[in-house]
Amino acid sequence: MTGIEFYTNGHIISEADSMRQKLGTLAKQYRATSAIIVTDAGITQLGYVDIAQQSLEEAGVNVVVFDSVVADPPIEIVNDAIKIARDNSCDLVIGLGGGSSIDTAKIVALHPNEFESVNDILDKDVSGFNKLPLFAIPTTAGTGAEATFVSVITAKDGSKKAIYTPKILPDVAILDATLTLKLPRHITAATALDAMVHCVEAYTSRTKKNPISDALAVKGLQMLWNNFEKVLNQGDDIDARSNMLLGSALAGIAFVNSSVAAVHGLSYPLSINFHIPHGHANALVMCGVFTFNLSAAAPLYAELAHAVMPSQTLGMTDLEAASLFIKQLKIFLETSGLKYRLNELDITDQDIPALADIVINTYARLIATNPKDMTLNEVTAIYEEIL
Ligand SMILES: NC(=O)c1ccc[n+]([C@@H]2O[C@H](COP(=O)([O-])OP(=O)(O)OC[C@H]3O[C@@H](n4cnc5c(N)ncnc54)[C@H](O)[C@@H]3O)[C@@H](O)[C@H]2O)c1
Ligand SMILES: [Fe+2]
């Protein structure tokens, strides 16, 4: 076995209503005097910022709110948040929201006095920077960003850039499922499928598969798989929501220490060029990519199939079990209410060459971790299959 270096949060709380009950006390433990809450306007409207602010203020911590994050956060928005943290001498950063808010908060926490613009640190080693204490409070059960040390932001040219260093791992992840009870069905489905893809891609990574990620990916996938239909049909089931939130955090820890792969590679151009939300974009391409990978990864997909469908896969060959696994993921997508054909999303065959070109030229790093190499023609064929 090759050597492993594994990073994860020092403190994870998984408990309903823990943000209201514990946030202020935790902030005091970090000797915070002025906290910035980094979030988006939708989260403010849901009242979650008020709950966080009240908990912090009751503990004597001043609060500044930055709620201008947007999906797939562009660099300018991250720069705006950094400026506010700097101007208010904030000494604690709290990312509250989906992956977009938490990823923005991660960059803000890289000490705001260390650099002017995110452009200055792209492709640079930031591991020696000072860092402010960082808490992450997810409101989607999907990206696992609260438990990862990557921040995905959008550069001026529209490409997704990853800032990747253990330095930005949140010090505390607060998994409070009450914050996910009002997640609309389409966001619940898309983010959950993102998390399942994280488990599968971590488990089948060509380059960084490791036993710790494997264990977390299997457990995470079981929690997500077994609760997926429940959260879609009974969104107010707090136990099911809690399981999804913990499952997605486990998936995050698994993939960030292993890797994601071609599903993410093919999904990014769909998000960037057509504004399809991250999880939905992954869900669109996942079955095509997994089917393409069968010749290289069927035994690994079969292991996952046995973990989530033990009785149905009893006695099956690897190929049979792996195929059933992909078929069930397809059923999850097709019954979730998400659109699953590109032409329903205003993407035509004329758009495909440009999409495939971006995958090969911009996201080669995500093909390199895929269990099987992919050519331009093969990427094109996967997109065509879901037209
Ligand atoms: N850092 C990582 O490890 C990592 C991993 C995967 C994806 N990502 C990134 O995360 C981003 C996607 O994050 P996301 O899928 O969580 O979505 P998001 O943060 O972009 O939010 C999507 C929408 O959901 C709404 N929303 C969030 N929580 C809600 C709730 N509880 N109730 C109602 N509405 C709610 C938000 O207001 C927003 O409108 C992308 O930029 C992607 O690249 C990061
Ligand atoms: Fe993802």
CSV table of C-alpha atoms and ligand atoms in Angstrom, one decimal:
chain,number,residue,atom,x,y,z
A,1,MET,CA,0.0,0.0,0.0
A,2,THR,CA,1.3,3.5,-0.8
A,3,GLY,CA,1.6,6.0,2.1
A,4,ILE,CA,-1.5,8.0,3.2
A,5,GLU,CA,-1.8,11.5,4.6
A,6,PHE,CA,-5.3,12.1,5.7
A,7,TYR,CA,-6.9,15.3,6.9
A,8,THR,CA,-10.3,15.9,8.5
A,9,ASN,CA,-12.0,18.4,10.8
A,10,GLY,CA,-11.0,18.5,14.5
A,11,HIS,CA,-14.6,18.9,15.6
A,12,ILE,CA,-17.8,17.7,14.0
A,13,ILE,CA,-21.2,18.2,15.8
A,14,SER,CA,-24.1,16.2,14.3
A,15,GLU,CA,-27.2,17.2,16.3
A,16,ALA,CA,-30.5,18.8,15.5
A,17,ASP,CA,-30.8,22.5,16.6
A,18,SER,CA,-27.1,22.6,17.5
A,19,MET,CA,-26.5,25.9,15.7
A,20,ARG,CA,-28.9,27.7,17.9
A,21,GLN,CA,-27.7,25.9,21.0
A,22,LYS,CA,-24.0,25.8,20.5
A,23,LEU,CA,-22.7,28.4,18.0
A,24,GLY,CA,-22.2,31.2,20.5
A,25,THR,CA,-20.4,29.0,23.1
A,26,LEU,CA,-18.1,27.6,20.4
A,27,ALA,CA,-17.3,31.1,19.2
A,28,LYS,CA,-16.3,32.1,22.7
A,29,GLN,CA,-14.1,29.0,23.0
A,30,TYR,CA,-12.2,30.4,20.0
A,31,ARG,CA,-12.0,33.8,21.8
A,32,ALA,CA,-14.0,35.4,19.0
A,33,THR,CA,-15.0,39.0,19.3
A,34,SER,CA,-16.2,39.8,15.8
A,35,ALA,CA,-17.6,37.1,13.5
A,36,ILE,CA,-18.5,37.3,9.8
A,37,ILE,CA,-21.3,35.1,8.6
A,38,VAL,CA,-20.8,34.3,4.9
A,39,THR,CA,-24.0,33.2,3.3
A,40,ASP,CA,-26.5,33.9,0.5
A,41,ALA,CA,-29.7,35.9,0.5
A,42,GLY,CA,-31.9,32.8,0.4
A,43,ILE,CA,-30.5,31.7,3.7
A,44,THR,CA,-31.1,35.1,5.2
A,45,GLN,CA,-34.7,35.0,4.0
A,46,LEU,CA,-35.2,31.6,5.7
A,47,GLY,CA,-34.3,33.1,9.0
A,48,TYR,CA,-31.2,31.0,9.6
A,49,VAL,CA,-28.9,34.0,9.8
A,50,ASP,CA,-31.1,35.5,12.6
A,51,ILE,CA,-30.7,32.3,14.6
A,52,ALA,CA,-26.9,32.3,14.2
A,53,GLN,CA,-26.6,36.0,14.9
A,54,GLN,CA,-28.7,35.7,18.1
A,55,SER,CA,-26.6,32.8,19.4
A,56,LEU,CA,-23.4,34.7,18.8
A,57,GLU,CA,-24.7,38.0,20.2
A,58,GLU,CA,-26.0,36.3,23.4
A,59,ALA,CA,-22.4,35.1,23.8
A,60,GLY,CA,-21.1,38.6,23.4
A,61,VAL,CA,-19.7,38.2,19.9
A,62,ASN,CA,-20.3,41.0,17.4
A,63,VAL,CA,-21.7,39.9,14.0
A,64,VAL,CA,-21.2,41.1,10.5
A,65,VAL,CA,-23.3,39.5,7.8
A,66,PHE,CA,-22.2,39.1,4.2
A,67,ASP,CA,-25.1,37.5,2.3
A,68,SER,CA,-24.2,38.2,-1.3
A,69,VAL,CA,-22.8,34.8,-2.2
A,70,VAL,CA,-24.2,33.3,-5.4
A,71,ALA,CA,-24.0,29.8,-6.8
A,72,ASP,CA,-20.6,28.8,-8.2
A,73,PRO,CA,-19.1,31.9,-6.5
A,74,PRO,CA,-17.2,34.2,-8.8
A,75,ILE,CA,-13.9,35.7,-7.6
A,76,GLU,CA,-15.3,39.2,-7.3
A,77,ILE,CA,-17.9,38.1,-4.7
A,78,VAL,CA,-15.2,36.3,-2.7
A,79,ASN,CA,-13.1,39.5,-2.9
A,80,ASP,CA,-16.1,41.6,-1.6
A,81,ALA,CA,-16.5,39.2,1.4
A,82,ILE,CA,-12.7,39.4,2.2
A,83,LYS,CA,-12.9,43.2,2.2
A,84,ILE,CA,-15.8,43.2,4.7
A,85,ALA,CA,-13.9,40.8,7.0
A,86,ARG,CA,-10.8,42.9,6.8
A,87,ASP,CA,-12.7,46.3,7.3
A,88,ASN,CA,-14.4,44.9,10.4
A,89,SER,CA,-11.3,43.2,11.8
A,90,CYS,CA,-13.2,39.9,12.0
A,91,ASP,CA,-11.6,37.1,14.0
A,92,LEU,CA,-14.0,34.3,13.2
A,93,VAL,CA,-15.4,33.2,9.8
A,94,ILE,CA,-18.7,31.3,9.6
A,95,GLY,CA,-19.8,29.7,6.4
A,96,LEU,CA,-23.6,29.2,6.6
A,97,GLY,CA,-25.4,27.7,3.6
A,98,GLY,CA,-24.7,25.4,0.7
A,99,GLY,CA,-21.3,24.6,-0.9
A,100,SER,CA,-21.2,28.1,-2.5
A,101,SER,CA,-21.3,29.9,0.9
A,102,ILE,CA,-18.9,27.5,2.7
A,103,ASP,CA,-16.4,27.7,-0.2
A,104,THR,CA,-16.5,31.5,-0.1
A,105,ALA,CA,-16.0,31.4,3.7
A,106,LYS,CA,-12.9,29.1,3.3
A,107,ILE,CA,-11.1,31.8,1.3
A,108,VAL,CA,-12.2,34.6,3.6
A,109,ALA,CA,-10.7,32.6,6.5
A,110,LEU,CA,-7.3,32.5,4.8
A,111,HIS,CA,-6.3,35.6,6.7
A,112,PRO,CA,-7.8,38.6,5.0
A,113,ASN,CA,-4.6,40.6,5.6
A,114,GLU,CA,-2.5,38.0,3.7
A,115,PHE,CA,-3.7,39.1,0.2
A,116,GLU,CA,-5.8,41.7,-1.7
A,117,SER,CA,-7.6,39.6,-4.3
A,118,VAL,CA,-8.2,35.9,-4.8
A,119,ASN,CA,-6.5,36.3,-8.2
A,120,ASP,CA,-3.2,36.8,-6.3
A,121,ILE,CA,-3.4,33.3,-4.7
A,122,LEU,CA,-4.7,31.2,-7.6
A,123,ASP,CA,-2.3,28.4,-8.4
A,124,LYS,CA,-0.1,29.5,-5.4
A,125,ASP,CA,0.9,27.6,-2.3
A,126,VAL,CA,-1.1,29.2,0.5
A,127,SER,CA,-0.3,26.5,3.1
A,128,GLY,CA,2.0,28.9,5.0
A,129,PHE,CA,-0.7,31.6,5.4
A,130,ASN,CA,-2.3,32.5,8.7
A,131,LYS,CA,-5.8,31.4,9.0
A,132,LEU,CA,-8.8,32.7,11.0
A,133,PRO,CA,-10.9,30.2,12.9
A,134,LEU,CA,-13.5,28.8,10.5
A,135,PHE,CA,-16.8,27.2,11.3
A,136,ALA,CA,-18.9,25.6,8.6
A,137,ILE,CA,-22.7,25.1,8.9
A,138,PRO,CA,-24.2,23.3,5.9
A,139,THR,CA,-27.8,23.9,4.9
A,140,THR,CA,-27.7,21.4,2.0
A,141,ALA,CA,-26.8,17.7,2.3
A,142,GLY,CA,-24.6,17.5,-0.7
A,143,THR,CA,-21.2,19.0,-1.3
A,144,GLY,CA,-19.7,18.0,2.0
A,145,ALA,CA,-17.8,21.3,1.8
A,146,GLU,CA,-18.0,21.6,5.6
A,147,ALA,CA,-15.6,18.6,5.8
A,148,THR,CA,-13.3,19.3,2.9
A,149,PHE,CA,-10.2,21.3,2.3
A,150,VAL,CA,-11.0,22.4,-1.2
A,151,SER,CA,-12.8,25.6,-2.3
A,152,VAL,CA,-14.3,25.7,-5.8
A,153,ILE,CA,-14.7,29.2,-7.2
A,154,THR,CA,-15.3,30.6,-10.6
A,155,ALA,CA,-12.5,32.5,-12.4
A,156,LYS,CA,-13.0,35.5,-14.7
A,157,ASP,CA,-12.8,33.2,-17.8
A,158,GLY,CA,-15.6,31.2,-16.4
A,159,SER,CA,-13.5,28.1,-15.5
A,160,LYS,CA,-13.9,26.5,-12.1
A,161,LYS,CA,-10.7,26.8,-10.0
A,162,ALA,CA,-10.0,24.7,-7.0
A,163,ILE,CA,-8.0,26.1,-4.1
A,164,TYR,CA,-6.8,23.0,-2.4
A,165,THR,CA,-5.0,23.0,1.0
A,166,PRO,CA,-5.6,21.4,4.4
A,167,LYS,CA,-5.2,25.0,5.7
A,168,ILE,CA,-8.9,25.7,4.7
A,169,LEU,CA,-10.4,22.8,6.5
A,170,PRO,CA,-13.1,24.1,8.8
A,171,ASP,CA,-12.1,23.9,12.4
A,172,VAL,CA,-15.7,23.0,13.4
A,173,ALA,CA,-18.5,21.5,11.2
A,174,ILE,CA,-22.0,21.9,12.7
A,175,LEU,CA,-24.4,19.5,11.1
A,176,ASP,CA,-27.8,20.8,12.2
A,177,ALA,CA,-30.5,19.0,10.2
A,178,THR,CA,-33.2,21.5,11.2
A,179,LEU,CA,-31.6,23.8,8.7
A,180,THR,CA,-32.3,21.3,5.9
A,181,LEU,CA,-36.0,20.7,6.7
A,182,LYS,CA,-37.2,23.4,4.2
A,183,LEU,CA,-34.9,22.4,1.4
A,184,PRO,CA,-37.1,22.2,-1.7
A,185,ARG,CA,-37.4,18.8,-3.4
A,186,HIS,CA,-35.3,19.7,-6.4
A,187,ILE,CA,-32.4,20.9,-4.3
A,188,THR,CA,-32.7,18.0,-1.9
A,189,ALA,CA,-32.5,15.6,-4.9
A,190,ALA,CA,-29.6,17.3,-6.7
A,191,THR,CA,-27.5,17.8,-3.7
A,192,ALA,CA,-28.0,14.3,-2.4
A,193,LEU,CA,-27.0,12.8,-5.8
A,194,ASP,CA,-23.9,15.0,-5.7
A,195,ALA,CA,-23.0,13.4,-2.3
A,196,MET,CA,-23.6,9.9,-3.7
A,197,VAL,CA,-21.3,10.7,-6.6
A,198,HIS,CA,-18.7,11.8,-4.1
A,199,CYS,CA,-18.8,8.4,-2.4
A,200,VAL,CA,-18.6,6.5,-5.7
A,201,GLU,CA,-15.8,8.6,-7.2
A,202,ALA,CA,-13.8,8.5,-4.0
A,203,TYR,CA,-14.1,4.7,-3.8
A,204,THR,CA,-13.1,4.2,-7.5
A,205,SER,CA,-10.4,6.9,-7.8
A,206,ARG,CA,-7.5,5.7,-10.0
A,207,THR,CA,-5.0,7.8,-8.1
A,208,LYS,CA,-5.8,8.4,-4.5
A,209,LYS,CA,-8.1,5.6,-3.4
A,210,ASN,CA,-7.2,4.7,0.3
A,211,PRO,CA,-8.7,2.5,3.0
A,212,ILE,CA,-9.9,5.4,5.2
A,213,SER,CA,-11.7,7.1,2.4
A,214,ASP,CA,-13.1,3.7,1.4
A,215,ALA,CA,-14.7,3.1,4.8
A,216,LEU,CA,-16.2,6.6,4.9
A,217,ALA,CA,-17.5,6.3,1.3
A,218,VAL,CA,-19.2,3.0,2.0
A,219,LYS,CA,-20.9,4.2,5.2
A,220,GLY,CA,-21.7,7.6,3.7
A,221,LEU,CA,-23.3,6.0,0.6
A,222,GLN,CA,-25.4,3.6,2.8
A,223,MET,CA,-26.7,6.6,4.8
A,224,LEU,CA,-27.5,8.6,1.6
A,225,TRP,CA,-29.0,5.7,-0.3
A,226,ASN,CA,-31.2,4.4,2.5
A,227,ASN,CA,-32.7,7.9,3.2
A,228,PHE,CA,-32.9,9.4,-0.3
A,229,GLU,CA,-36.5,8.5,-1.1
A,230,LYS,CA,-37.6,9.4,2.5
A,231,VAL,CA,-36.3,12.9,2.3
A,232,LEU,CA,-37.9,13.4,-1.1
A,233,ASN,CA,-41.3,12.2,0.1
A,234,GLN,CA,-41.2,13.3,3.7
A,235,GLY,CA,-39.0,16.3,3.8
A,236,ASP,CA,-39.8,17.1,7.4
A,237,ASP,CA,-38.4,13.8,8.7
A,238,ILE,CA,-35.6,15.0,11.0
A,239,ASP,CA,-34.0,11.6,11.4
A,240,ALA,CA,-33.8,11.1,7.6
A,241,ARG,CA,-32.5,14.7,7.1
A,242,SER,CA,-29.9,14.1,9.9
A,243,ASN,CA,-28.7,10.9,8.2
A,244,MET,CA,-28.4,12.7,4.8
A,245,LEU,CA,-26.4,15.5,6.4
A,246,LEU,CA,-24.0,13.2,8.1
A,247,GLY,CA,-23.8,10.9,5.0
A,248,SER,CA,-22.8,13.9,2.9
A,249,ALA,CA,-20.1,15.0,5.4
A,250,LEU,CA,-18.7,11.5,5.3
A,251,ALA,CA,-18.7,11.6,1.5
A,252,GLY,CA,-16.9,14.9,1.7
A,253,ILE,CA,-14.1,13.6,4.0
A,254,ALA,CA,-13.8,10.6,1.7
A,255,PHE,CA,-13.5,12.4,-1.6
A,256,VAL,CA,-11.3,15.2,-0.5
A,257,ASN,CA,-8.7,12.7,0.7
A,258,SER,CA,-9.2,10.5,-2.4
A,259,SER,CA,-10.6,12.4,-5.4
A,260,VAL,CA,-13.6,13.1,-7.6
A,261,ALA,CA,-13.3,12.2,-11.2
A,262,ALA,CA,-14.9,12.3,-14.6
A,263,VAL,CA,-18.5,12.8,-13.4
A,264,HIS,CA,-17.3,16.1,-12.0
A,265,GLY,CA,-15.2,16.7,-15.1
A,266,LEU,CA,-18.3,16.4,-17.4
A,267,SER,CA,-20.6,18.3,-15.0
A,268,TYR,CA,-18.5,21.5,-14.6
A,269,PRO,CA,-19.0,22.7,-18.2
A,270,LEU,CA,-22.8,22.2,-17.8
A,271,SER,CA,-22.8,24.4,-14.7
A,272,ILE,CA,-20.6,27.0,-16.2
A,273,ASN,CA,-22.1,27.3,-19.7
A,274,PHE,CA,-25.7,26.5,-18.8
A,275,HIS,CA,-26.0,27.4,-15.1
A,276,ILE,CA,-27.2,23.9,-14.2
A,277,PRO,CA,-26.7,23.5,-10.4
A,278,HIS,CA,-23.7,21.5,-9.4
A,279,GLY,CA,-25.6,18.4,-8.1
A,280,HIS,CA,-28.0,18.3,-11.0
A,281,ALA,CA,-25.2,18.5,-13.5
A,282,ASN,CA,-23.5,15.6,-11.8
A,283,ALA,CA,-26.7,13.6,-11.7
A,284,LEU,CA,-27.2,14.1,-15.5
A,285,VAL,CA,-23.8,12.6,-16.4
A,286,MET,CA,-23.2,10.1,-13.6
A,287,CYS,CA,-24.9,7.0,-15.2
A,288,GLY,CA,-23.2,7.6,-18.5
A,289,VAL,CA,-19.8,7.9,-16.9
A,290,PHE,CA,-20.2,4.9,-14.6
A,291,THR,CA,-21.4,2.7,-17.6
A,292,PHE,CA,-18.4,3.8,-19.6
A,293,ASN,CA,-16.2,2.9,-16.6
A,294,LEU,CA,-17.6,-0.6,-16.2
A,295,SER,CA,-14.8,-2.3,-18.0
A,296,ALA,CA,-12.3,-0.9,-15.5
A,297,ALA,CA,-14.3,-0.5,-12.3
A,298,ALA,CA,-17.1,-3.2,-12.3
A,299,PRO,CA,-15.6,-5.0,-9.3
A,300,LEU,CA,-15.5,-1.8,-7.3
A,301,TYR,CA,-19.1,-0.7,-8.3
A,302,ALA,CA,-20.1,-4.3,-7.3
A,303,GLU,CA,-18.6,-3.8,-3.9
A,304,LEU,CA,-20.7,-0.7,-3.4
A,305,ALA,CA,-23.8,-2.5,-4.8
A,306,HIS,CA,-23.4,-5.2,-2.2
A,307,ALA,CA,-23.1,-2.6,0.5
A,308,VAL,CA,-26.3,-0.8,-0.4
A,309,MET,CA,-28.4,-3.6,-1.9
A,310,PRO,CA,-27.2,-6.8,-0.1
A,311,SER,CA,-30.2,-9.0,-0.7
A,312,GLN,CA,-30.8,-8.0,-4.3
A,313,THR,CA,-27.2,-8.5,-5.4
A,314,LEU,CA,-26.7,-11.9,-3.6
A,315,GLY,CA,-25.0,-14.4,-6.0
A,316,MET,CA,-24.6,-11.9,-8.8
A,317,THR,CA,-21.4,-11.5,-10.9
A,318,ASP,CA,-19.5,-8.3,-10.5
A,319,LEU,CA,-20.9,-7.0,-13.8
A,320,GLU,CA,-24.5,-7.9,-12.9
A,321,ALA,CA,-24.2,-6.2,-9.5
A,322,ALA,CA,-22.4,-3.1,-10.9
A,323,SER,CA,-25.1,-2.8,-13.6
A,324,LEU,CA,-27.9,-3.0,-11.1
A,325,PHE,CA,-26.1,-0.3,-9.0
A,326,ILE,CA,-26.1,2.0,-12.0
A,327,LYS,CA,-29.7,1.1,-12.9
A,328,GLN,CA,-30.8,2.1,-9.4
A,329,LEU,CA,-29.0,5.4,-9.6
A,330,LYS,CA,-30.8,6.0,-12.8
A,331,ILE,CA,-34.1,5.3,-11.1
A,332,PHE,CA,-33.2,7.7,-8.3
A,333,LEU,CA,-32.6,10.4,-10.9
A,334,GLU,CA,-35.6,9.7,-13.1
A,335,THR,CA,-38.0,9.6,-10.1
A,336,SER,CA,-36.6,12.6,-8.3
A,337,GLY,CA,-38.4,15.2,-10.5
A,338,LEU,CA,-35.1,16.5,-11.9
A,339,LYS,CA,-34.9,16.9,-15.7
A,340,TYR,CA,-32.6,14.2,-17.0
A,341,ARG,CA,-32.3,15.0,-20.7
A,342,LEU,CA,-30.1,17.8,-22.0
A,343,ASN,CA,-32.6,18.9,-24.6
A,344,GLU,CA,-35.1,19.5,-21.7
A,345,LEU,CA,-32.5,22.0,-20.4
A,346,ASP,CA,-32.1,23.8,-23.7
A,347,ILE,CA,-28.8,22.1,-24.6
A,348,THR,CA,-28.7,20.8,-28.2
A,349,ASP,CA,-26.4,18.6,-30.1
A,350,GLN,CA,-24.7,21.7,-31.5
A,351,ASP,CA,-23.5,22.6,-27.9
A,352,ILE,CA,-21.8,19.2,-27.3
A,353,PRO,CA,-18.5,19.7,-29.2
A,354,ALA,CA,-17.7,22.8,-27.0
A,355,LEU,CA,-18.7,21.0,-23.8
A,356,ALA,CA,-16.5,18.0,-24.7
A,357,ASP,CA,-13.6,20.3,-25.6
A,358,ILE,CA,-13.8,22.0,-22.2
A,359,VAL,CA,-13.7,18.7,-20.4
A,360,ILE,CA,-10.6,17.5,-22.2
A,361,ASN,CA,-8.7,20.8,-22.2
A,362,THR,CA,-9.7,22.3,-18.8
A,363,TYR,CA,-10.6,19.4,-16.6
A,364,ALA,CA,-8.0,16.8,-17.6
A,365,ARG,CA,-7.2,16.6,-13.9
A,366,LEU,CA,-10.6,15.0,-13.3
A,367,ILE,CA,-10.1,12.5,-16.2
A,368,ALA,CA,-6.7,11.6,-14.7
A,369,THR,CA,-8.4,10.3,-11.5
A,370,ASN,CA,-11.2,8.5,-13.3
A,371,PRO,CA,-10.8,4.7,-13.3
A,372,LYS,CA,-10.6,4.7,-17.1
A,373,ASP,CA,-9.1,7.3,-19.5
A,374,MET,CA,-11.5,9.2,-21.7
A,375,THR,CA,-11.0,10.6,-25.2
A,376,LEU,CA,-12.7,13.6,-26.7
A,377,ASN,CA,-14.9,11.2,-28.7
A,378,GLU,CA,-15.8,9.2,-25.7
A,379,VAL,CA,-16.8,12.3,-23.7
A,380,THR,CA,-18.9,13.4,-26.7
A,381,ALA,CA,-20.7,10.0,-26.8
A,382,ILE,CA,-21.6,10.3,-23.1
A,383,TYR,CA,-23.2,13.7,-23.6
A,384,GLU,CA,-25.0,12.5,-26.8
A,385,GLU,CA,-26.4,9.6,-24.9
A,386,ILE,CA,-28.3,12.0,-22.6
A,387,LEU,CA,-29.5,14.4,-25.3
B,1,LIG,N1,-15.7,22.5,-1.4
B,1,LIG,C1,-16.2,21.3,-1.8
B,1,LIG,O1,-15.8,20.3,-1.2
B,1,LIG,C2,-17.3,21.2,-2.8
B,1,LIG,C3,-17.7,19.9,-3.2
B,1,LIG,C4,-18.7,19.9,-4.2
B,1,LIG,C5,-19.2,21.0,-4.7
B,1,LIG,N2,-18.7,22.3,-4.3
B,1,LIG,C6,-19.3,23.5,-4.8
B,1,LIG,O2,-20.4,23.9,-4.1
B,1,LIG,C7,-21.3,24.6,-4.9
B,1,LIG,C8,-22.7,24.0,-4.9
B,1,LIG,O3,-23.2,24.0,-3.5
B,1,LIG,P1,-24.7,23.5,-3.2
B,1,LIG,O4,-25.1,22.4,-4.1
B,1,LIG,O5,-24.7,23.2,-1.7
B,1,LIG,O6,-25.6,24.7,-3.5
B,1,LIG,P2,-25.4,26.3,-3.3
B,1,LIG,O7,-24.7,26.7,-2.1
B,1,LIG,O8,-25.0,26.9,-4.6
B,1,LIG,O9,-27.0,26.8,-3.1
B,1,LIG,C9,-28.0,26.5,-4.1
B,1,LIG,C10,-29.3,27.2,-3.7
B,1,LIG,O10,-29.8,26.4,-2.6
B,1,LIG,C11,-30.4,27.3,-1.6
B,1,LIG,N3,-30.4,26.7,-0.3
B,1,LIG,C12,-29.3,26.3,0.4
B,1,LIG,N4,-29.7,25.7,1.5
B,1,LIG,C13,-31.1,25.8,1.6
B,1,LIG,C14,-32.1,25.4,2.5
B,1,LIG,N5,-31.8,24.8,3.6
B,1,LIG,N6,-33.4,25.7,2.2
B,1,LIG,C15,-33.7,26.3,1.0
B,1,LIG,N7,-32.8,26.7,0.1
B,1,LIG,C16,-31.5,26.4,0.4
B,1,LIG,C17,-29.4,28.5,-1.7
B,1,LIG,O11,-30.1,29.7,-1.2
B,1,LIG,C18,-29.1,28.6,-3.2
B,1,LIG,O12,-30.1,29.4,-3.8
B,1,LIG,C19,-20.7,24.7,-6.3
B,1,LIG,O13,-20.0,25.9,-6.4
B,1,LIG,C20,-19.8,23.5,-6.3
B,1,LIG,O14,-18.7,23.6,-7.2
B,1,LIG,C21,-17.8,22.3,-3.4
B,2,FE,FE,-19.6,17.6,-6.1
